[in-house]
Structures are given as structure tokens and as C-alpha cells.
Amino acid sequence: MRKLERAGIDFVMLEDSTALTDIYGGTFEQELKWTPRAPKHDPMALASRLAYETDQIGIVVTASTSFYPPFLLTRLLSTLDHLTRGRMGWNIVTSTGDRAAQNFGHDRLPLHDERYAIAEEFVDVANALWASWDADAASPITAGLESYVDHTKVRTIDHDGPHFSVRGPLNTLPSPQGKPVLCQAGASPAGIELAARVSDLVVAAPKGRAAMREYRNKIRARAADFGRDPDDIKVLYMVTPILGESEDDAKRNAERYYEPTDAAIARRLIMLSGDIDFSQLDVDKPIPDDLTTEASTSILENLRTWANGRTIRETIAEERTESLRLLGTPETVADEMQSVMDDVGGDGFLFFGGGGGVLNRRYVDDVCDGLLPELRRRGLAGTGYRGTNLREHLAGAR
């Protein structure tokens, strides 16, 4: 974390899952052998520790609107925002897979679009709770002060909706940022609607320049339809740059990084097994046309598009959770990143690093010591923290 902070990384995102699944193969064996999603500790507690070790870098935690009560999560995030001195963000997810639901007293998750309807109301409640205290409701404590909170600036929210009933107000002091930065990564129509209406930060992995441009334009158009300034939403594209001292060196590094070993194939199939047991499919045949999911619908559709008739094995060996293939020296990769921003628009990139337990120190070193200095030299990466909190920092970003 300290290295990332010194390198000028704006924030880190702590993804999360709330189940140890046995969908793939019907047991925990492969999940625990290849560790794509477990073991995993709670990102809320980890965020507090990371904040203690750092001073400026933002910390975006993942939390599900399907399982948290709105008041509990809103209060928790507000508390963390105080502990981090205004550096918190919330990655809004609706969860996938019934195994997670079964850890919270439910047999099944609601269907995809219903989960997003719940998320819409959840965020509305959260925003109302964060606004239940005026920013100046509390005064600095001074000698002789009888009460440092003006009770006339604190109010109930009295929300009574189809999914939640919450009286309010919060019983925490106002968040240093007003509220944590809201992030969303949905690519389905319902996910895009939620992102355009409520998010400050959108993370996505549309494939190629045309899809990137289309995605960003869609988000911005819907934000305008909701009465928002499209420039208030930062759109980041997911990438995994593979770097080398030369083009040939970078290609060799990519071959090692993406070598289609049994472990790599298994790890990706396990990650895709939200409610589909990919172990039951013949990986040497194409994805069945009648295969459906109520988990991550956009992931399956993107995978099917990427496959373009190829076998599952061939597709998984080539599939990446990234918008662009960035491969080369720091200079040539920076060239491509600069060209993409000029061509399709956007506000930057989220360095993914592969996910599923494969991110390592060497990769972090390559990005922090090789690529970021080149981007800063061109004026494409920040040289310091802008503003007093994460929200102000992102508002001042390119």
C-alpha cells in the first residue's frame, strides 16, 4: 500500500465475496485449491488497517445491497470515512450466487433485475441517511459549550419503501466527504441505469475502443437524463498492462503471465461458476446457446461474444477482464493509453492485475516503477493528492 501511495495511485478497490462456494464440481476442493475467491477476510476491517498505514490513497470497499441493512452499512461507511479522514469509497454490488444468500437466511437471491431494484432503493436510503445531518450540525468543542451538536440540523428520513423501512437519522457525525465516493461496475442494462443515476465512479471492461466509447457515451447520456452533469461521473476502464524492457521481453512476460495452465483455466472457470457448474460442460465445445444465468448476466454475455464460436477452453485461454490488451515497454504502453483517452474519452484506468489471487509484488513493481513514471512525465498521471479527501481528489483528476 505504501508503494502504491508513493507511486501516486488514486485509490485501491477491495473486492469481496460472502460465500465459499461448492458450485464448481459440487465440492469446495477446487475453490480452495486455486483460491480465486477464498479465503477472504472482511474488507471493512482491512480498510481500517490500510488507512492506518497510509495517508492519502483512497480505499474503496465492496459491500452488497442484498445482505447489509441500509442503516448498518451507511453508519459503518461513515465511521470508516472518519477513520480515514475522508478517503473512503463504496463499490456497490448486488451479489451473485445462491450460496451467498444461504449465509444470510435466504434460500435464493432475488432475480437479477429485482436485485438492482433493491439496490436503487438501498442507495436512496443511504444518501438520505448521510444527508440527515447538516454539514455544520456539529461545532468545535470549546470551553463553556453546552452542546456541540445543533439538534435542529439533524432530522429523521422516515423512509417507507417496497424493500426497506428506515426512520433515521444516522447517529454518527457527518461524513468528512459528505458521503463516501460511490462506485459501480455493472455492465447490464440495470447496472448501467444504477451507475448513471447514483455513481461518482464507474469501472468497466468493454472490449475494444468502439465498445469503450459506446459504454461511456451511454453512461453519460443516461446521467444527463437523470438531471446529472455527466462530467461528475468518472469512467475508468479495466486494464492489465504487461511490461518489459523491450517488446519481445513484454511478450515473454505475457506468455508466462497468461500461460493456459490447468490452474489458470480452472481458476477462471471457478470464477465464472456463480450459478453455473462449468465442470459439467465439455470445455472442448462452444458455450451452449441455451446457457443462462441470474448471477452475472453481463459477464456471460461478454464471454459468449468473445468466444465467437470457439470452444470454452480456447475462449478461457484468451479471455481477459480488461478493455485493452496493453503489452510493451512503459513508453509504448503509455502511447496506447494516451491514444485511447484521446480517442474514446474517459477519465483513466483501473489496473486489474488479473484478479483471483494472482496479483503479486513483481507486477506492482512493474506498474509503479515503470509505467507510472512515464505517465507522469507526459502529464497523464497525478503528482500529488488533489484536495482534502477522495471526492475532491477525484474531482480534480483528468
PDB file of C-alpha atoms in Angstrom, residues 91-334:
ATOM      1  CA  ASN A  91     -18.255  -0.304  -4.504  1.00  0.00           C
ATOM      2  CA  ILE A  92     -21.966  -1.079  -4.809  1.00  0.00           C
ATOM      3  CA  VAL A  93     -22.716  -4.708  -5.695  1.00  0.00           C
ATOM      4  CA  THR A  94     -25.864  -6.832  -5.626  1.00  0.00           C
ATOM      5  CA  SER A  95     -24.075 -10.197  -5.157  1.00  0.00           C
ATOM      6  CA  THR A  96     -24.233 -13.310  -7.303  1.00  0.00           C
ATOM      7  CA  GLY A  97     -24.938 -16.929  -6.468  1.00  0.00           C
ATOM      8  CA  ASP A  98     -27.387 -18.522  -4.088  1.00  0.00           C
ATOM      9  CA  ARG A  99     -24.623 -19.821  -1.831  1.00  0.00           C
ATOM     10  CA  ALA A 100     -24.091 -16.260  -0.597  1.00  0.00           C
ATOM     11  CA  ALA A 101     -27.816 -15.832   0.048  1.00  0.00           C
ATOM     12  CA  GLN A 102     -27.824 -19.012   2.132  1.00  0.00           C
ATOM     13  CA  ASN A 103     -25.349 -17.410   4.545  1.00  0.00           C
ATOM     14  CA  PHE A 104     -27.911 -14.712   5.308  1.00  0.00           C
ATOM     15  CA  GLY A 105     -31.037 -16.755   5.912  1.00  0.00           C
ATOM     16  CA  HIS A 106     -32.323 -16.928   2.322  1.00  0.00           C
ATOM     17  CA  ASP A 107     -32.674 -19.901   0.017  1.00  0.00           C
ATOM     18  CA  ARG A 108     -32.038 -17.934  -3.155  1.00  0.00           C
ATOM     19  CA  LEU A 109     -31.058 -14.485  -4.308  1.00  0.00           C
ATOM     20  CA  PRO A 110     -33.742 -12.375  -5.956  1.00  0.00           C
ATOM     21  CA  LEU A 111     -33.622 -12.373  -9.747  1.00  0.00           C
ATOM     22  CA  HIS A 112     -31.107 -10.064 -11.432  1.00  0.00           C
ATOM     23  CA  ASP A 113     -33.344  -7.063 -12.160  1.00  0.00           C
ATOM     24  CA  GLU A 114     -35.050  -7.329  -8.782  1.00  0.00           C
ATOM     25  CA  ARG A 115     -31.641  -7.181  -7.084  1.00  0.00           C
ATOM     26  CA  TYR A 116     -30.958  -3.943  -8.906  1.00  0.00           C
ATOM     27  CA  ALA A 117     -34.352  -2.533  -7.914  1.00  0.00           C
ATOM     28  CA  ILE A 118     -33.398  -3.288  -4.301  1.00  0.00           C
ATOM     29  CA  ALA A 119     -30.017  -1.635  -4.855  1.00  0.00           C
ATOM     30  CA  GLU A 120     -31.678   1.514  -6.251  1.00  0.00           C
ATOM     31  CA  GLU A 121     -33.803   1.897  -3.129  1.00  0.00           C
ATOM     32  CA  PHE A 122     -30.887   0.950  -0.852  1.00  0.00           C
ATOM     33  CA  VAL A 123     -28.707   3.754  -2.242  1.00  0.00           C
ATOM     34  CA  ASP A 124     -31.571   6.234  -1.950  1.00  0.00           C
ATOM     35  CA  VAL A 125     -31.896   5.332   1.735  1.00  0.00           C
ATOM     36  CA  ALA A 126     -28.139   5.575   2.251  1.00  0.00           C
ATOM     37  CA  ASN A 127     -27.994   9.013   0.628  1.00  0.00           C
ATOM     38  CA  ALA A 128     -30.899  10.198   2.779  1.00  0.00           C
ATOM     39  CA  LEU A 129     -29.176   8.936   5.917  1.00  0.00           C
ATOM     40  CA  TRP A 130     -25.905  10.672   5.032  1.00  0.00           C
ATOM     41  CA  ALA A 131     -27.919  13.856   4.476  1.00  0.00           C
ATOM     42  CA  SER A 132     -29.824  13.512   7.763  1.00  0.00           C
ATOM     43  CA  TRP A 133     -27.195  15.703   9.438  1.00  0.00           C
ATOM     44  CA  ASP A 134     -26.356  19.128   8.030  1.00  0.00           C
ATOM     45  CA  ALA A 135     -22.658  19.539   7.351  1.00  0.00           C
ATOM     46  CA  ASP A 136     -22.426  22.198  10.093  1.00  0.00           C
ATOM     47  CA  ALA A 137     -24.580  20.377  12.655  1.00  0.00           C
ATOM     48  CA  ALA A 138     -21.581  19.842  14.939  1.00  0.00           C
ATOM     49  CA  SER A 139     -19.416  22.670  16.261  1.00  0.00           C
ATOM     50  CA  PRO A 140     -15.828  22.545  17.539  1.00  0.00           C
ATOM     51  CA  ILE A 141     -15.738  21.776  21.241  1.00  0.00           C
ATOM     52  CA  THR A 142     -14.798  24.880  23.219  1.00  0.00           C
ATOM     53  CA  ALA A 143     -14.816  25.859  26.886  1.00  0.00           C
ATOM     54  CA  GLY A 144     -18.314  26.543  28.161  1.00  0.00           C
ATOM     55  CA  LEU A 145     -20.050  24.874  25.193  1.00  0.00           C
ATOM     56  CA  GLU A 146     -23.209  23.190  26.458  1.00  0.00           C
ATOM     57  CA  SER A 147     -23.904  21.119  23.335  1.00  0.00           C
ATOM     58  CA  TYR A 148     -21.670  20.770  20.339  1.00  0.00           C
ATOM     59  CA  VAL A 149     -24.494  19.433  18.098  1.00  0.00           C
ATOM     60  CA  ASP A 150     -27.350  21.666  16.968  1.00  0.00           C
ATOM     61  CA  HIS A 151     -30.373  19.383  17.176  1.00  0.00           C
ATOM     62  CA  THR A 152     -32.298  21.498  14.664  1.00  0.00           C
ATOM     63  CA  LYS A 153     -29.810  20.395  11.985  1.00  0.00           C
ATOM     64  CA  VAL A 154     -30.450  16.670  12.488  1.00  0.00           C
ATOM     65  CA  ARG A 155     -33.624  15.050  11.161  1.00  0.00           C
ATOM     66  CA  THR A 156     -35.342  11.727  10.518  1.00  0.00           C
ATOM     67  CA  ILE A 157     -35.675  10.399   6.972  1.00  0.00           C
ATOM     68  CA  ASP A 158     -38.886   8.366   7.528  1.00  0.00           C
ATOM     69  CA  HIS A 159     -38.331   6.138   4.517  1.00  0.00           C
ATOM     70  CA  ASP A 160     -41.033   3.553   3.835  1.00  0.00           C
ATOM     71  CA  GLY A 161     -40.463   1.750   0.547  1.00  0.00           C
ATOM     72  CA  PRO A 162     -41.135  -1.610  -1.078  1.00  0.00           C
ATOM     73  CA  HIS A 163     -37.932  -3.150   0.337  1.00  0.00           C
ATOM     74  CA  PHE A 164     -36.833  -1.009   3.290  1.00  0.00           C
ATOM     75  CA  SER A 165     -38.348   0.932   6.150  1.00  0.00           C
ATOM     76  CA  VAL A 166     -35.853   3.227   7.900  1.00  0.00           C
ATOM     77  CA  ARG A 167     -36.618   6.025  10.346  1.00  0.00           C
ATOM     78  CA  GLY A 168     -33.167   7.602  10.712  1.00  0.00           C
ATOM     79  CA  PRO A 169     -31.305   9.786  11.302  1.00  0.00           C
ATOM     80  CA  LEU A 170     -27.779   8.405  11.428  1.00  0.00           C
ATOM     81  CA  ASN A 171     -26.243   8.565  14.868  1.00  0.00           C
ATOM     82  CA  THR A 172     -22.773   9.322  13.536  1.00  0.00           C
ATOM     83  CA  LEU A 173     -21.307  12.750  12.882  1.00  0.00           C
ATOM     84  CA  PRO A 174     -21.442  13.960   9.251  1.00  0.00           C
ATOM     85  CA  SER A 175     -19.046  12.133   6.951  1.00  0.00           C
ATOM     86  CA  PRO A 176     -15.915  14.185   6.139  1.00  0.00           C
ATOM     87  CA  GLN A 177     -16.777  13.956   2.417  1.00  0.00           C
ATOM     88  CA  GLY A 178     -20.496  14.408   2.965  1.00  0.00           C
ATOM     89  CA  LYS A 179     -20.706  10.777   1.915  1.00  0.00           C
ATOM     90  CA  PRO A 180     -18.176   8.218   0.666  1.00  0.00           C
ATOM     91  CA  VAL A 181     -17.461   8.090  -3.052  1.00  0.00           C
ATOM     92  CA  LEU A 182     -19.991   5.760  -4.718  1.00  0.00           C
ATOM     93  CA  CYS A 183     -18.651   3.283  -7.261  1.00  0.00           C
ATOM     94  CA  GLN A 184     -20.467   0.833  -9.520  1.00  0.00           C
ATOM     95  CA  ALA A 185     -19.233  -1.711 -12.050  1.00  0.00           C
ATOM     96  CA  GLY A 186     -22.441  -3.051 -13.576  1.00  0.00           C
ATOM     97  CA  ALA A 187     -22.494  -3.580 -17.349  1.00  0.00           C
ATOM     98  CA  SER A 188     -26.017  -4.967 -17.699  1.00  0.00           C
ATOM     99  CA  PRO A 189     -28.836  -2.535 -18.600  1.00  0.00           C
ATOM    100  CA  ALA A 190     -29.946  -2.436 -14.957  1.00  0.00           C
ATOM    101  CA  GLY A 191     -26.358  -1.905 -13.814  1.00  0.00           C
ATOM    102  CA  ILE A 192     -25.858   0.960 -16.251  1.00  0.00           C
ATOM    103  CA  GLU A 193     -29.061   2.592 -15.018  1.00  0.00           C
ATOM    104  CA  LEU A 194     -27.895   2.402 -11.402  1.00  0.00           C
ATOM    105  CA  ALA A 195     -24.424   3.684 -12.253  1.00  0.00           C
ATOM    106  CA  ALA A 196     -25.729   6.609 -14.274  1.00  0.00           C
ATOM    107  CA  ARG A 197     -28.163   7.647 -11.542  1.00  0.00           C
ATOM    108  CA  VAL A 198     -26.059   7.395  -8.385  1.00  0.00           C
ATOM    109  CA  SER A 199     -22.360   6.685  -9.033  1.00  0.00           C
ATOM    110  CA  ASP A 200     -19.423   9.047  -8.741  1.00  0.00           C
ATOM    111  CA  LEU A 201     -17.092   6.442 -10.198  1.00  0.00           C
ATOM    112  CA  VAL A 202     -17.806   3.744 -12.791  1.00  0.00           C
ATOM    113  CA  VAL A 203     -15.463   0.827 -13.504  1.00  0.00           C
ATOM    114  CA  ALA A 204     -16.000  -1.206 -16.669  1.00  0.00           C
ATOM    115  CA  ALA A 205     -14.284  -3.556 -19.108  1.00  0.00           C
ATOM    116  CA  PRO A 206     -15.949  -3.121 -22.515  1.00  0.00           C
ATOM    117  CA  LYS A 207     -13.783  -4.820 -25.139  1.00  0.00           C
ATOM    118  CA  GLY A 208     -12.000  -2.536 -27.582  1.00  0.00           C
ATOM    119  CA  ARG A 209     -12.168   1.134 -28.458  1.00  0.00           C
ATOM    120  CA  ALA A 210     -15.583   1.102 -30.090  1.00  0.00           C
ATOM    121  CA  ALA A 211     -17.198  -0.669 -27.119  1.00  0.00           C
ATOM    122  CA  MET A 212     -15.410   1.631 -24.660  1.00  0.00           C
ATOM    123  CA  ARG A 213     -16.692   4.711 -26.464  1.00  0.00           C
ATOM    124  CA  GLU A 214     -20.229   3.287 -26.646  1.00  0.00           C
ATOM    125  CA  TYR A 215     -20.247   2.397 -22.954  1.00  0.00           C
ATOM    126  CA  ARG A 216     -19.039   5.811 -21.823  1.00  0.00           C
ATOM    127  CA  ASN A 217     -21.475   7.629 -24.091  1.00  0.00           C
ATOM    128  CA  LYS A 218     -24.334   5.511 -22.756  1.00  0.00           C
ATOM    129  CA  ILE A 219     -23.418   6.243 -19.124  1.00  0.00           C
ATOM    130  CA  ARG A 220     -23.101   9.962 -19.798  1.00  0.00           C
ATOM    131  CA  ALA A 221     -26.357  10.153 -21.757  1.00  0.00           C
ATOM    132  CA  ARG A 222     -28.337   8.386 -19.048  1.00  0.00           C
ATOM    133  CA  ALA A 223     -26.716  10.566 -16.363  1.00  0.00           C
ATOM    134  CA  ALA A 224     -27.919  13.636 -18.263  1.00  0.00           C
ATOM    135  CA  ASP A 225     -31.401  12.081 -18.480  1.00  0.00           C
ATOM    136  CA  PHE A 226     -31.358  11.844 -14.679  1.00  0.00           C
ATOM    137  CA  GLY A 227     -30.502  15.537 -14.436  1.00  0.00           C
ATOM    138  CA  ARG A 228     -26.859  14.980 -13.546  1.00  0.00           C
ATOM    139  CA  ASP A 229     -23.781  16.641 -15.009  1.00  0.00           C
ATOM    140  CA  PRO A 230     -22.095  13.803 -16.952  1.00  0.00           C
ATOM    141  CA  ASP A 231     -18.696  15.213 -16.005  1.00  0.00           C
ATOM    142  CA  ASP A 232     -19.467  14.378 -12.359  1.00  0.00           C
ATOM    143  CA  ILE A 233     -19.090  10.662 -13.187  1.00  0.00           C
ATOM    144  CA  LYS A 234     -15.565   9.319 -13.649  1.00  0.00           C
ATOM    145  CA  VAL A 235     -15.421   6.361 -16.064  1.00  0.00           C
ATOM    146  CA  LEU A 236     -12.409   4.062 -15.621  1.00  0.00           C
ATOM    147  CA  TYR A 237     -11.535   1.176 -17.936  1.00  0.00           C
ATOM    148  CA  MET A 238     -10.061  -2.034 -16.529  1.00  0.00           C
ATOM    149  CA  VAL A 239      -6.647  -2.984 -17.906  1.00  0.00           C
ATOM    150  CA  THR A 240      -3.744  -5.269 -17.027  1.00  0.00           C
ATOM    151  CA  PRO A 241      -0.602  -3.800 -18.628  1.00  0.00           C
ATOM    152  CA  ILE A 242       2.163  -6.344 -19.215  1.00  0.00           C
ATOM    153  CA  LEU A 243       5.522  -4.565 -19.299  1.00  0.00           C
ATOM    154  CA  GLY A 244       9.056  -5.430 -20.361  1.00  0.00           C
ATOM    155  CA  GLU A 245      12.352  -3.783 -21.150  1.00  0.00           C
ATOM    156  CA  SER A 246      11.629  -4.444 -24.843  1.00  0.00           C
ATOM    157  CA  GLU A 247       8.637  -5.541 -26.888  1.00  0.00           C
ATOM    158  CA  ASP A 248       9.986  -9.095 -27.043  1.00  0.00           C
ATOM    159  CA  ASP A 249      10.593  -9.112 -23.299  1.00  0.00           C
ATOM    160  CA  ALA A 250       6.998  -7.957 -22.698  1.00  0.00           C
ATOM    161  CA  LYS A 251       5.685 -10.720 -24.968  1.00  0.00           C
ATOM    162  CA  ARG A 252       7.633 -13.331 -22.999  1.00  0.00           C
ATOM    163  CA  ASN A 253       6.262 -11.890 -19.749  1.00  0.00           C
ATOM    164  CA  ALA A 254       2.735 -12.073 -21.146  1.00  0.00           C
ATOM    165  CA  GLU A 255       3.214 -15.693 -22.164  1.00  0.00           C
ATOM    166  CA  ARG A 256       4.243 -16.528 -18.611  1.00  0.00           C
ATOM    167  CA  TYR A 257       1.516 -14.413 -17.019  1.00  0.00           C
ATOM    168  CA  TYR A 258      -1.263 -15.818 -19.186  1.00  0.00           C
ATOM    169  CA  GLU A 259       0.045 -19.332 -19.720  1.00  0.00           C
ATOM    170  CA  PRO A 260      -3.082 -21.515 -20.096  1.00  0.00           C
ATOM    171  CA  THR A 261      -2.130 -23.955 -17.360  1.00  0.00           C
ATOM    172  CA  ASP A 262      -4.698 -26.219 -15.758  1.00  0.00           C
ATOM    173  CA  ALA A 263      -4.602 -23.896 -12.732  1.00  0.00           C
ATOM    174  CA  ALA A 264      -5.296 -20.815 -14.839  1.00  0.00           C
ATOM    175  CA  ILE A 265      -8.176 -22.449 -16.708  1.00  0.00           C
ATOM    176  CA  ALA A 266      -9.664 -23.890 -13.525  1.00  0.00           C
ATOM    177  CA  ARG A 267      -9.370 -20.586 -11.668  1.00  0.00           C
ATOM    178  CA  ARG A 268     -11.249 -18.711 -14.387  1.00  0.00           C
ATOM    179  CA  LEU A 269     -13.976 -21.341 -14.707  1.00  0.00           C
ATOM    180  CA  ILE A 270     -14.477 -21.305 -10.930  1.00  0.00           C
ATOM    181  CA  MET A 271     -14.806 -17.524 -11.025  1.00  0.00           C
ATOM    182  CA  LEU A 272     -17.486 -17.891 -13.691  1.00  0.00           C
ATOM    183  CA  SER A 273     -19.407 -20.541 -11.743  1.00  0.00           C
ATOM    184  CA  GLY A 274     -21.774 -18.191  -9.943  1.00  0.00           C
ATOM    185  CA  ASP A 275     -24.781 -20.412 -10.558  1.00  0.00           C
ATOM    186  CA  ILE A 276     -23.390 -22.461 -13.459  1.00  0.00           C
ATOM    187  CA  ASP A 277     -21.254 -25.524 -12.788  1.00  0.00           C
ATOM    188  CA  PHE A 278     -18.748 -25.222 -15.619  1.00  0.00           C
ATOM    189  CA  SER A 279     -17.233 -28.548 -14.601  1.00  0.00           C
ATOM    190  CA  GLN A 280     -20.324 -30.197 -16.126  1.00  0.00           C
ATOM    191  CA  LEU A 281     -19.686 -28.633 -19.545  1.00  0.00           C
ATOM    192  CA  ASP A 282     -17.376 -30.005 -22.207  1.00  0.00           C
ATOM    193  CA  VAL A 283     -14.635 -27.368 -22.334  1.00  0.00           C
ATOM    194  CA  ASP A 284     -13.675 -28.546 -25.817  1.00  0.00           C
ATOM    195  CA  LYS A 285     -17.038 -27.457 -27.181  1.00  0.00           C
ATOM    196  CA  PRO A 286     -18.527 -23.961 -27.594  1.00  0.00           C
ATOM    197  CA  ILE A 287     -20.642 -22.338 -24.864  1.00  0.00           C
ATOM    198  CA  PRO A 288     -24.148 -23.808 -25.204  1.00  0.00           C
ATOM    199  CA  ASP A 289     -26.637 -21.398 -26.767  1.00  0.00           C
ATOM    200  CA  ASP A 290     -29.236 -22.177 -24.104  1.00  0.00           C
ATOM    201  CA  LEU A 291     -26.888 -21.490 -21.170  1.00  0.00           C
ATOM    202  CA  THR A 292     -28.353 -18.746 -18.952  1.00  0.00           C
ATOM    203  CA  THR A 293     -27.592 -17.197 -15.576  1.00  0.00           C
ATOM    204  CA  GLU A 294     -29.238 -14.975 -12.996  1.00  0.00           C
ATOM    205  CA  ALA A 295     -25.857 -14.204 -11.456  1.00  0.00           C
ATOM    206  CA  SER A 296     -23.511 -12.046 -13.564  1.00  0.00           C
ATOM    207  CA  THR A 297     -25.513 -11.784 -16.758  1.00  0.00           C
ATOM    208  CA  SER A 298     -23.191  -9.275 -18.438  1.00  0.00           C
ATOM    209  CA  ILE A 299     -20.157 -11.487 -17.770  1.00  0.00           C
ATOM    210  CA  LEU A 300     -21.756 -14.471 -19.518  1.00  0.00           C
ATOM    211  CA  GLU A 301     -22.860 -12.358 -22.476  1.00  0.00           C
ATOM    212  CA  ASN A 302     -19.434 -10.774 -22.838  1.00  0.00           C
ATOM    213  CA  LEU A 303     -17.842 -14.226 -22.647  1.00  0.00           C
ATOM    214  CA  ARG A 304     -20.169 -15.548 -25.349  1.00  0.00           C
ATOM    215  CA  THR A 305     -19.369 -12.568 -27.581  1.00  0.00           C
ATOM    216  CA  TRP A 306     -15.653 -13.007 -27.002  1.00  0.00           C
ATOM    217  CA  ALA A 307     -15.900 -16.734 -27.755  1.00  0.00           C
ATOM    218  CA  ASN A 308     -17.361 -16.118 -31.221  1.00  0.00           C
ATOM    219  CA  GLY A 309     -17.946 -19.847 -31.698  1.00  0.00           C
ATOM    220  CA  ARG A 310     -14.672 -21.046 -30.175  1.00  0.00           C
ATOM    221  CA  THR A 311     -14.529 -23.756 -27.544  1.00  0.00           C
ATOM    222  CA  ILE A 312     -14.727 -22.911 -23.859  1.00  0.00           C
ATOM    223  CA  ARG A 313     -11.073 -23.917 -23.408  1.00  0.00           C
ATOM    224  CA  GLU A 314      -9.923 -21.675 -26.273  1.00  0.00           C
ATOM    225  CA  THR A 315     -12.066 -18.826 -25.033  1.00  0.00           C
ATOM    226  CA  ILE A 316     -10.876 -19.011 -21.426  1.00  0.00           C
ATOM    227  CA  ALA A 317      -7.252 -19.198 -22.562  1.00  0.00           C
ATOM    228  CA  GLU A 318      -7.685 -15.888 -24.415  1.00  0.00           C
ATOM    229  CA  GLU A 319     -10.342 -14.125 -22.325  1.00  0.00           C
ATOM    230  CA  ARG A 320      -9.236 -11.249 -20.111  1.00  0.00           C
ATOM    231  CA  THR A 321     -11.125  -8.959 -17.756  1.00  0.00           C
ATOM    232  CA  GLU A 322      -9.795  -5.891 -19.492  1.00  0.00           C
ATOM    233  CA  SER A 323     -10.807  -3.359 -22.084  1.00  0.00           C
ATOM    234  CA  LEU A 324      -7.497  -3.313 -23.951  1.00  0.00           C
ATOM    235  CA  ARG A 325      -4.517  -5.549 -24.446  1.00  0.00           C
ATOM    236  CA  LEU A 326      -1.634  -3.378 -23.196  1.00  0.00           C
ATOM    237  CA  LEU A 327       1.684  -5.028 -23.929  1.00  0.00           C
ATOM    238  CA  GLY A 328       5.136  -3.480 -24.372  1.00  0.00           C
ATOM    239  CA  THR A 329       7.632  -1.128 -22.801  1.00  0.00           C
ATOM    240  CA  PRO A 330       6.439   1.626 -20.450  1.00  0.00           C
ATOM    241  CA  GLU A 331       6.794   4.061 -23.343  1.00  0.00           C
ATOM    242  CA  THR A 332       4.729   2.092 -25.872  1.00  0.00           C
ATOM    243  CA  VAL A 333       2.060   1.184 -23.317  1.00  0.00           C
ATOM    244  CA  ALA A 334       1.806   4.849 -22.302  1.00  0.00           C
TER     245      ALA A 334
END
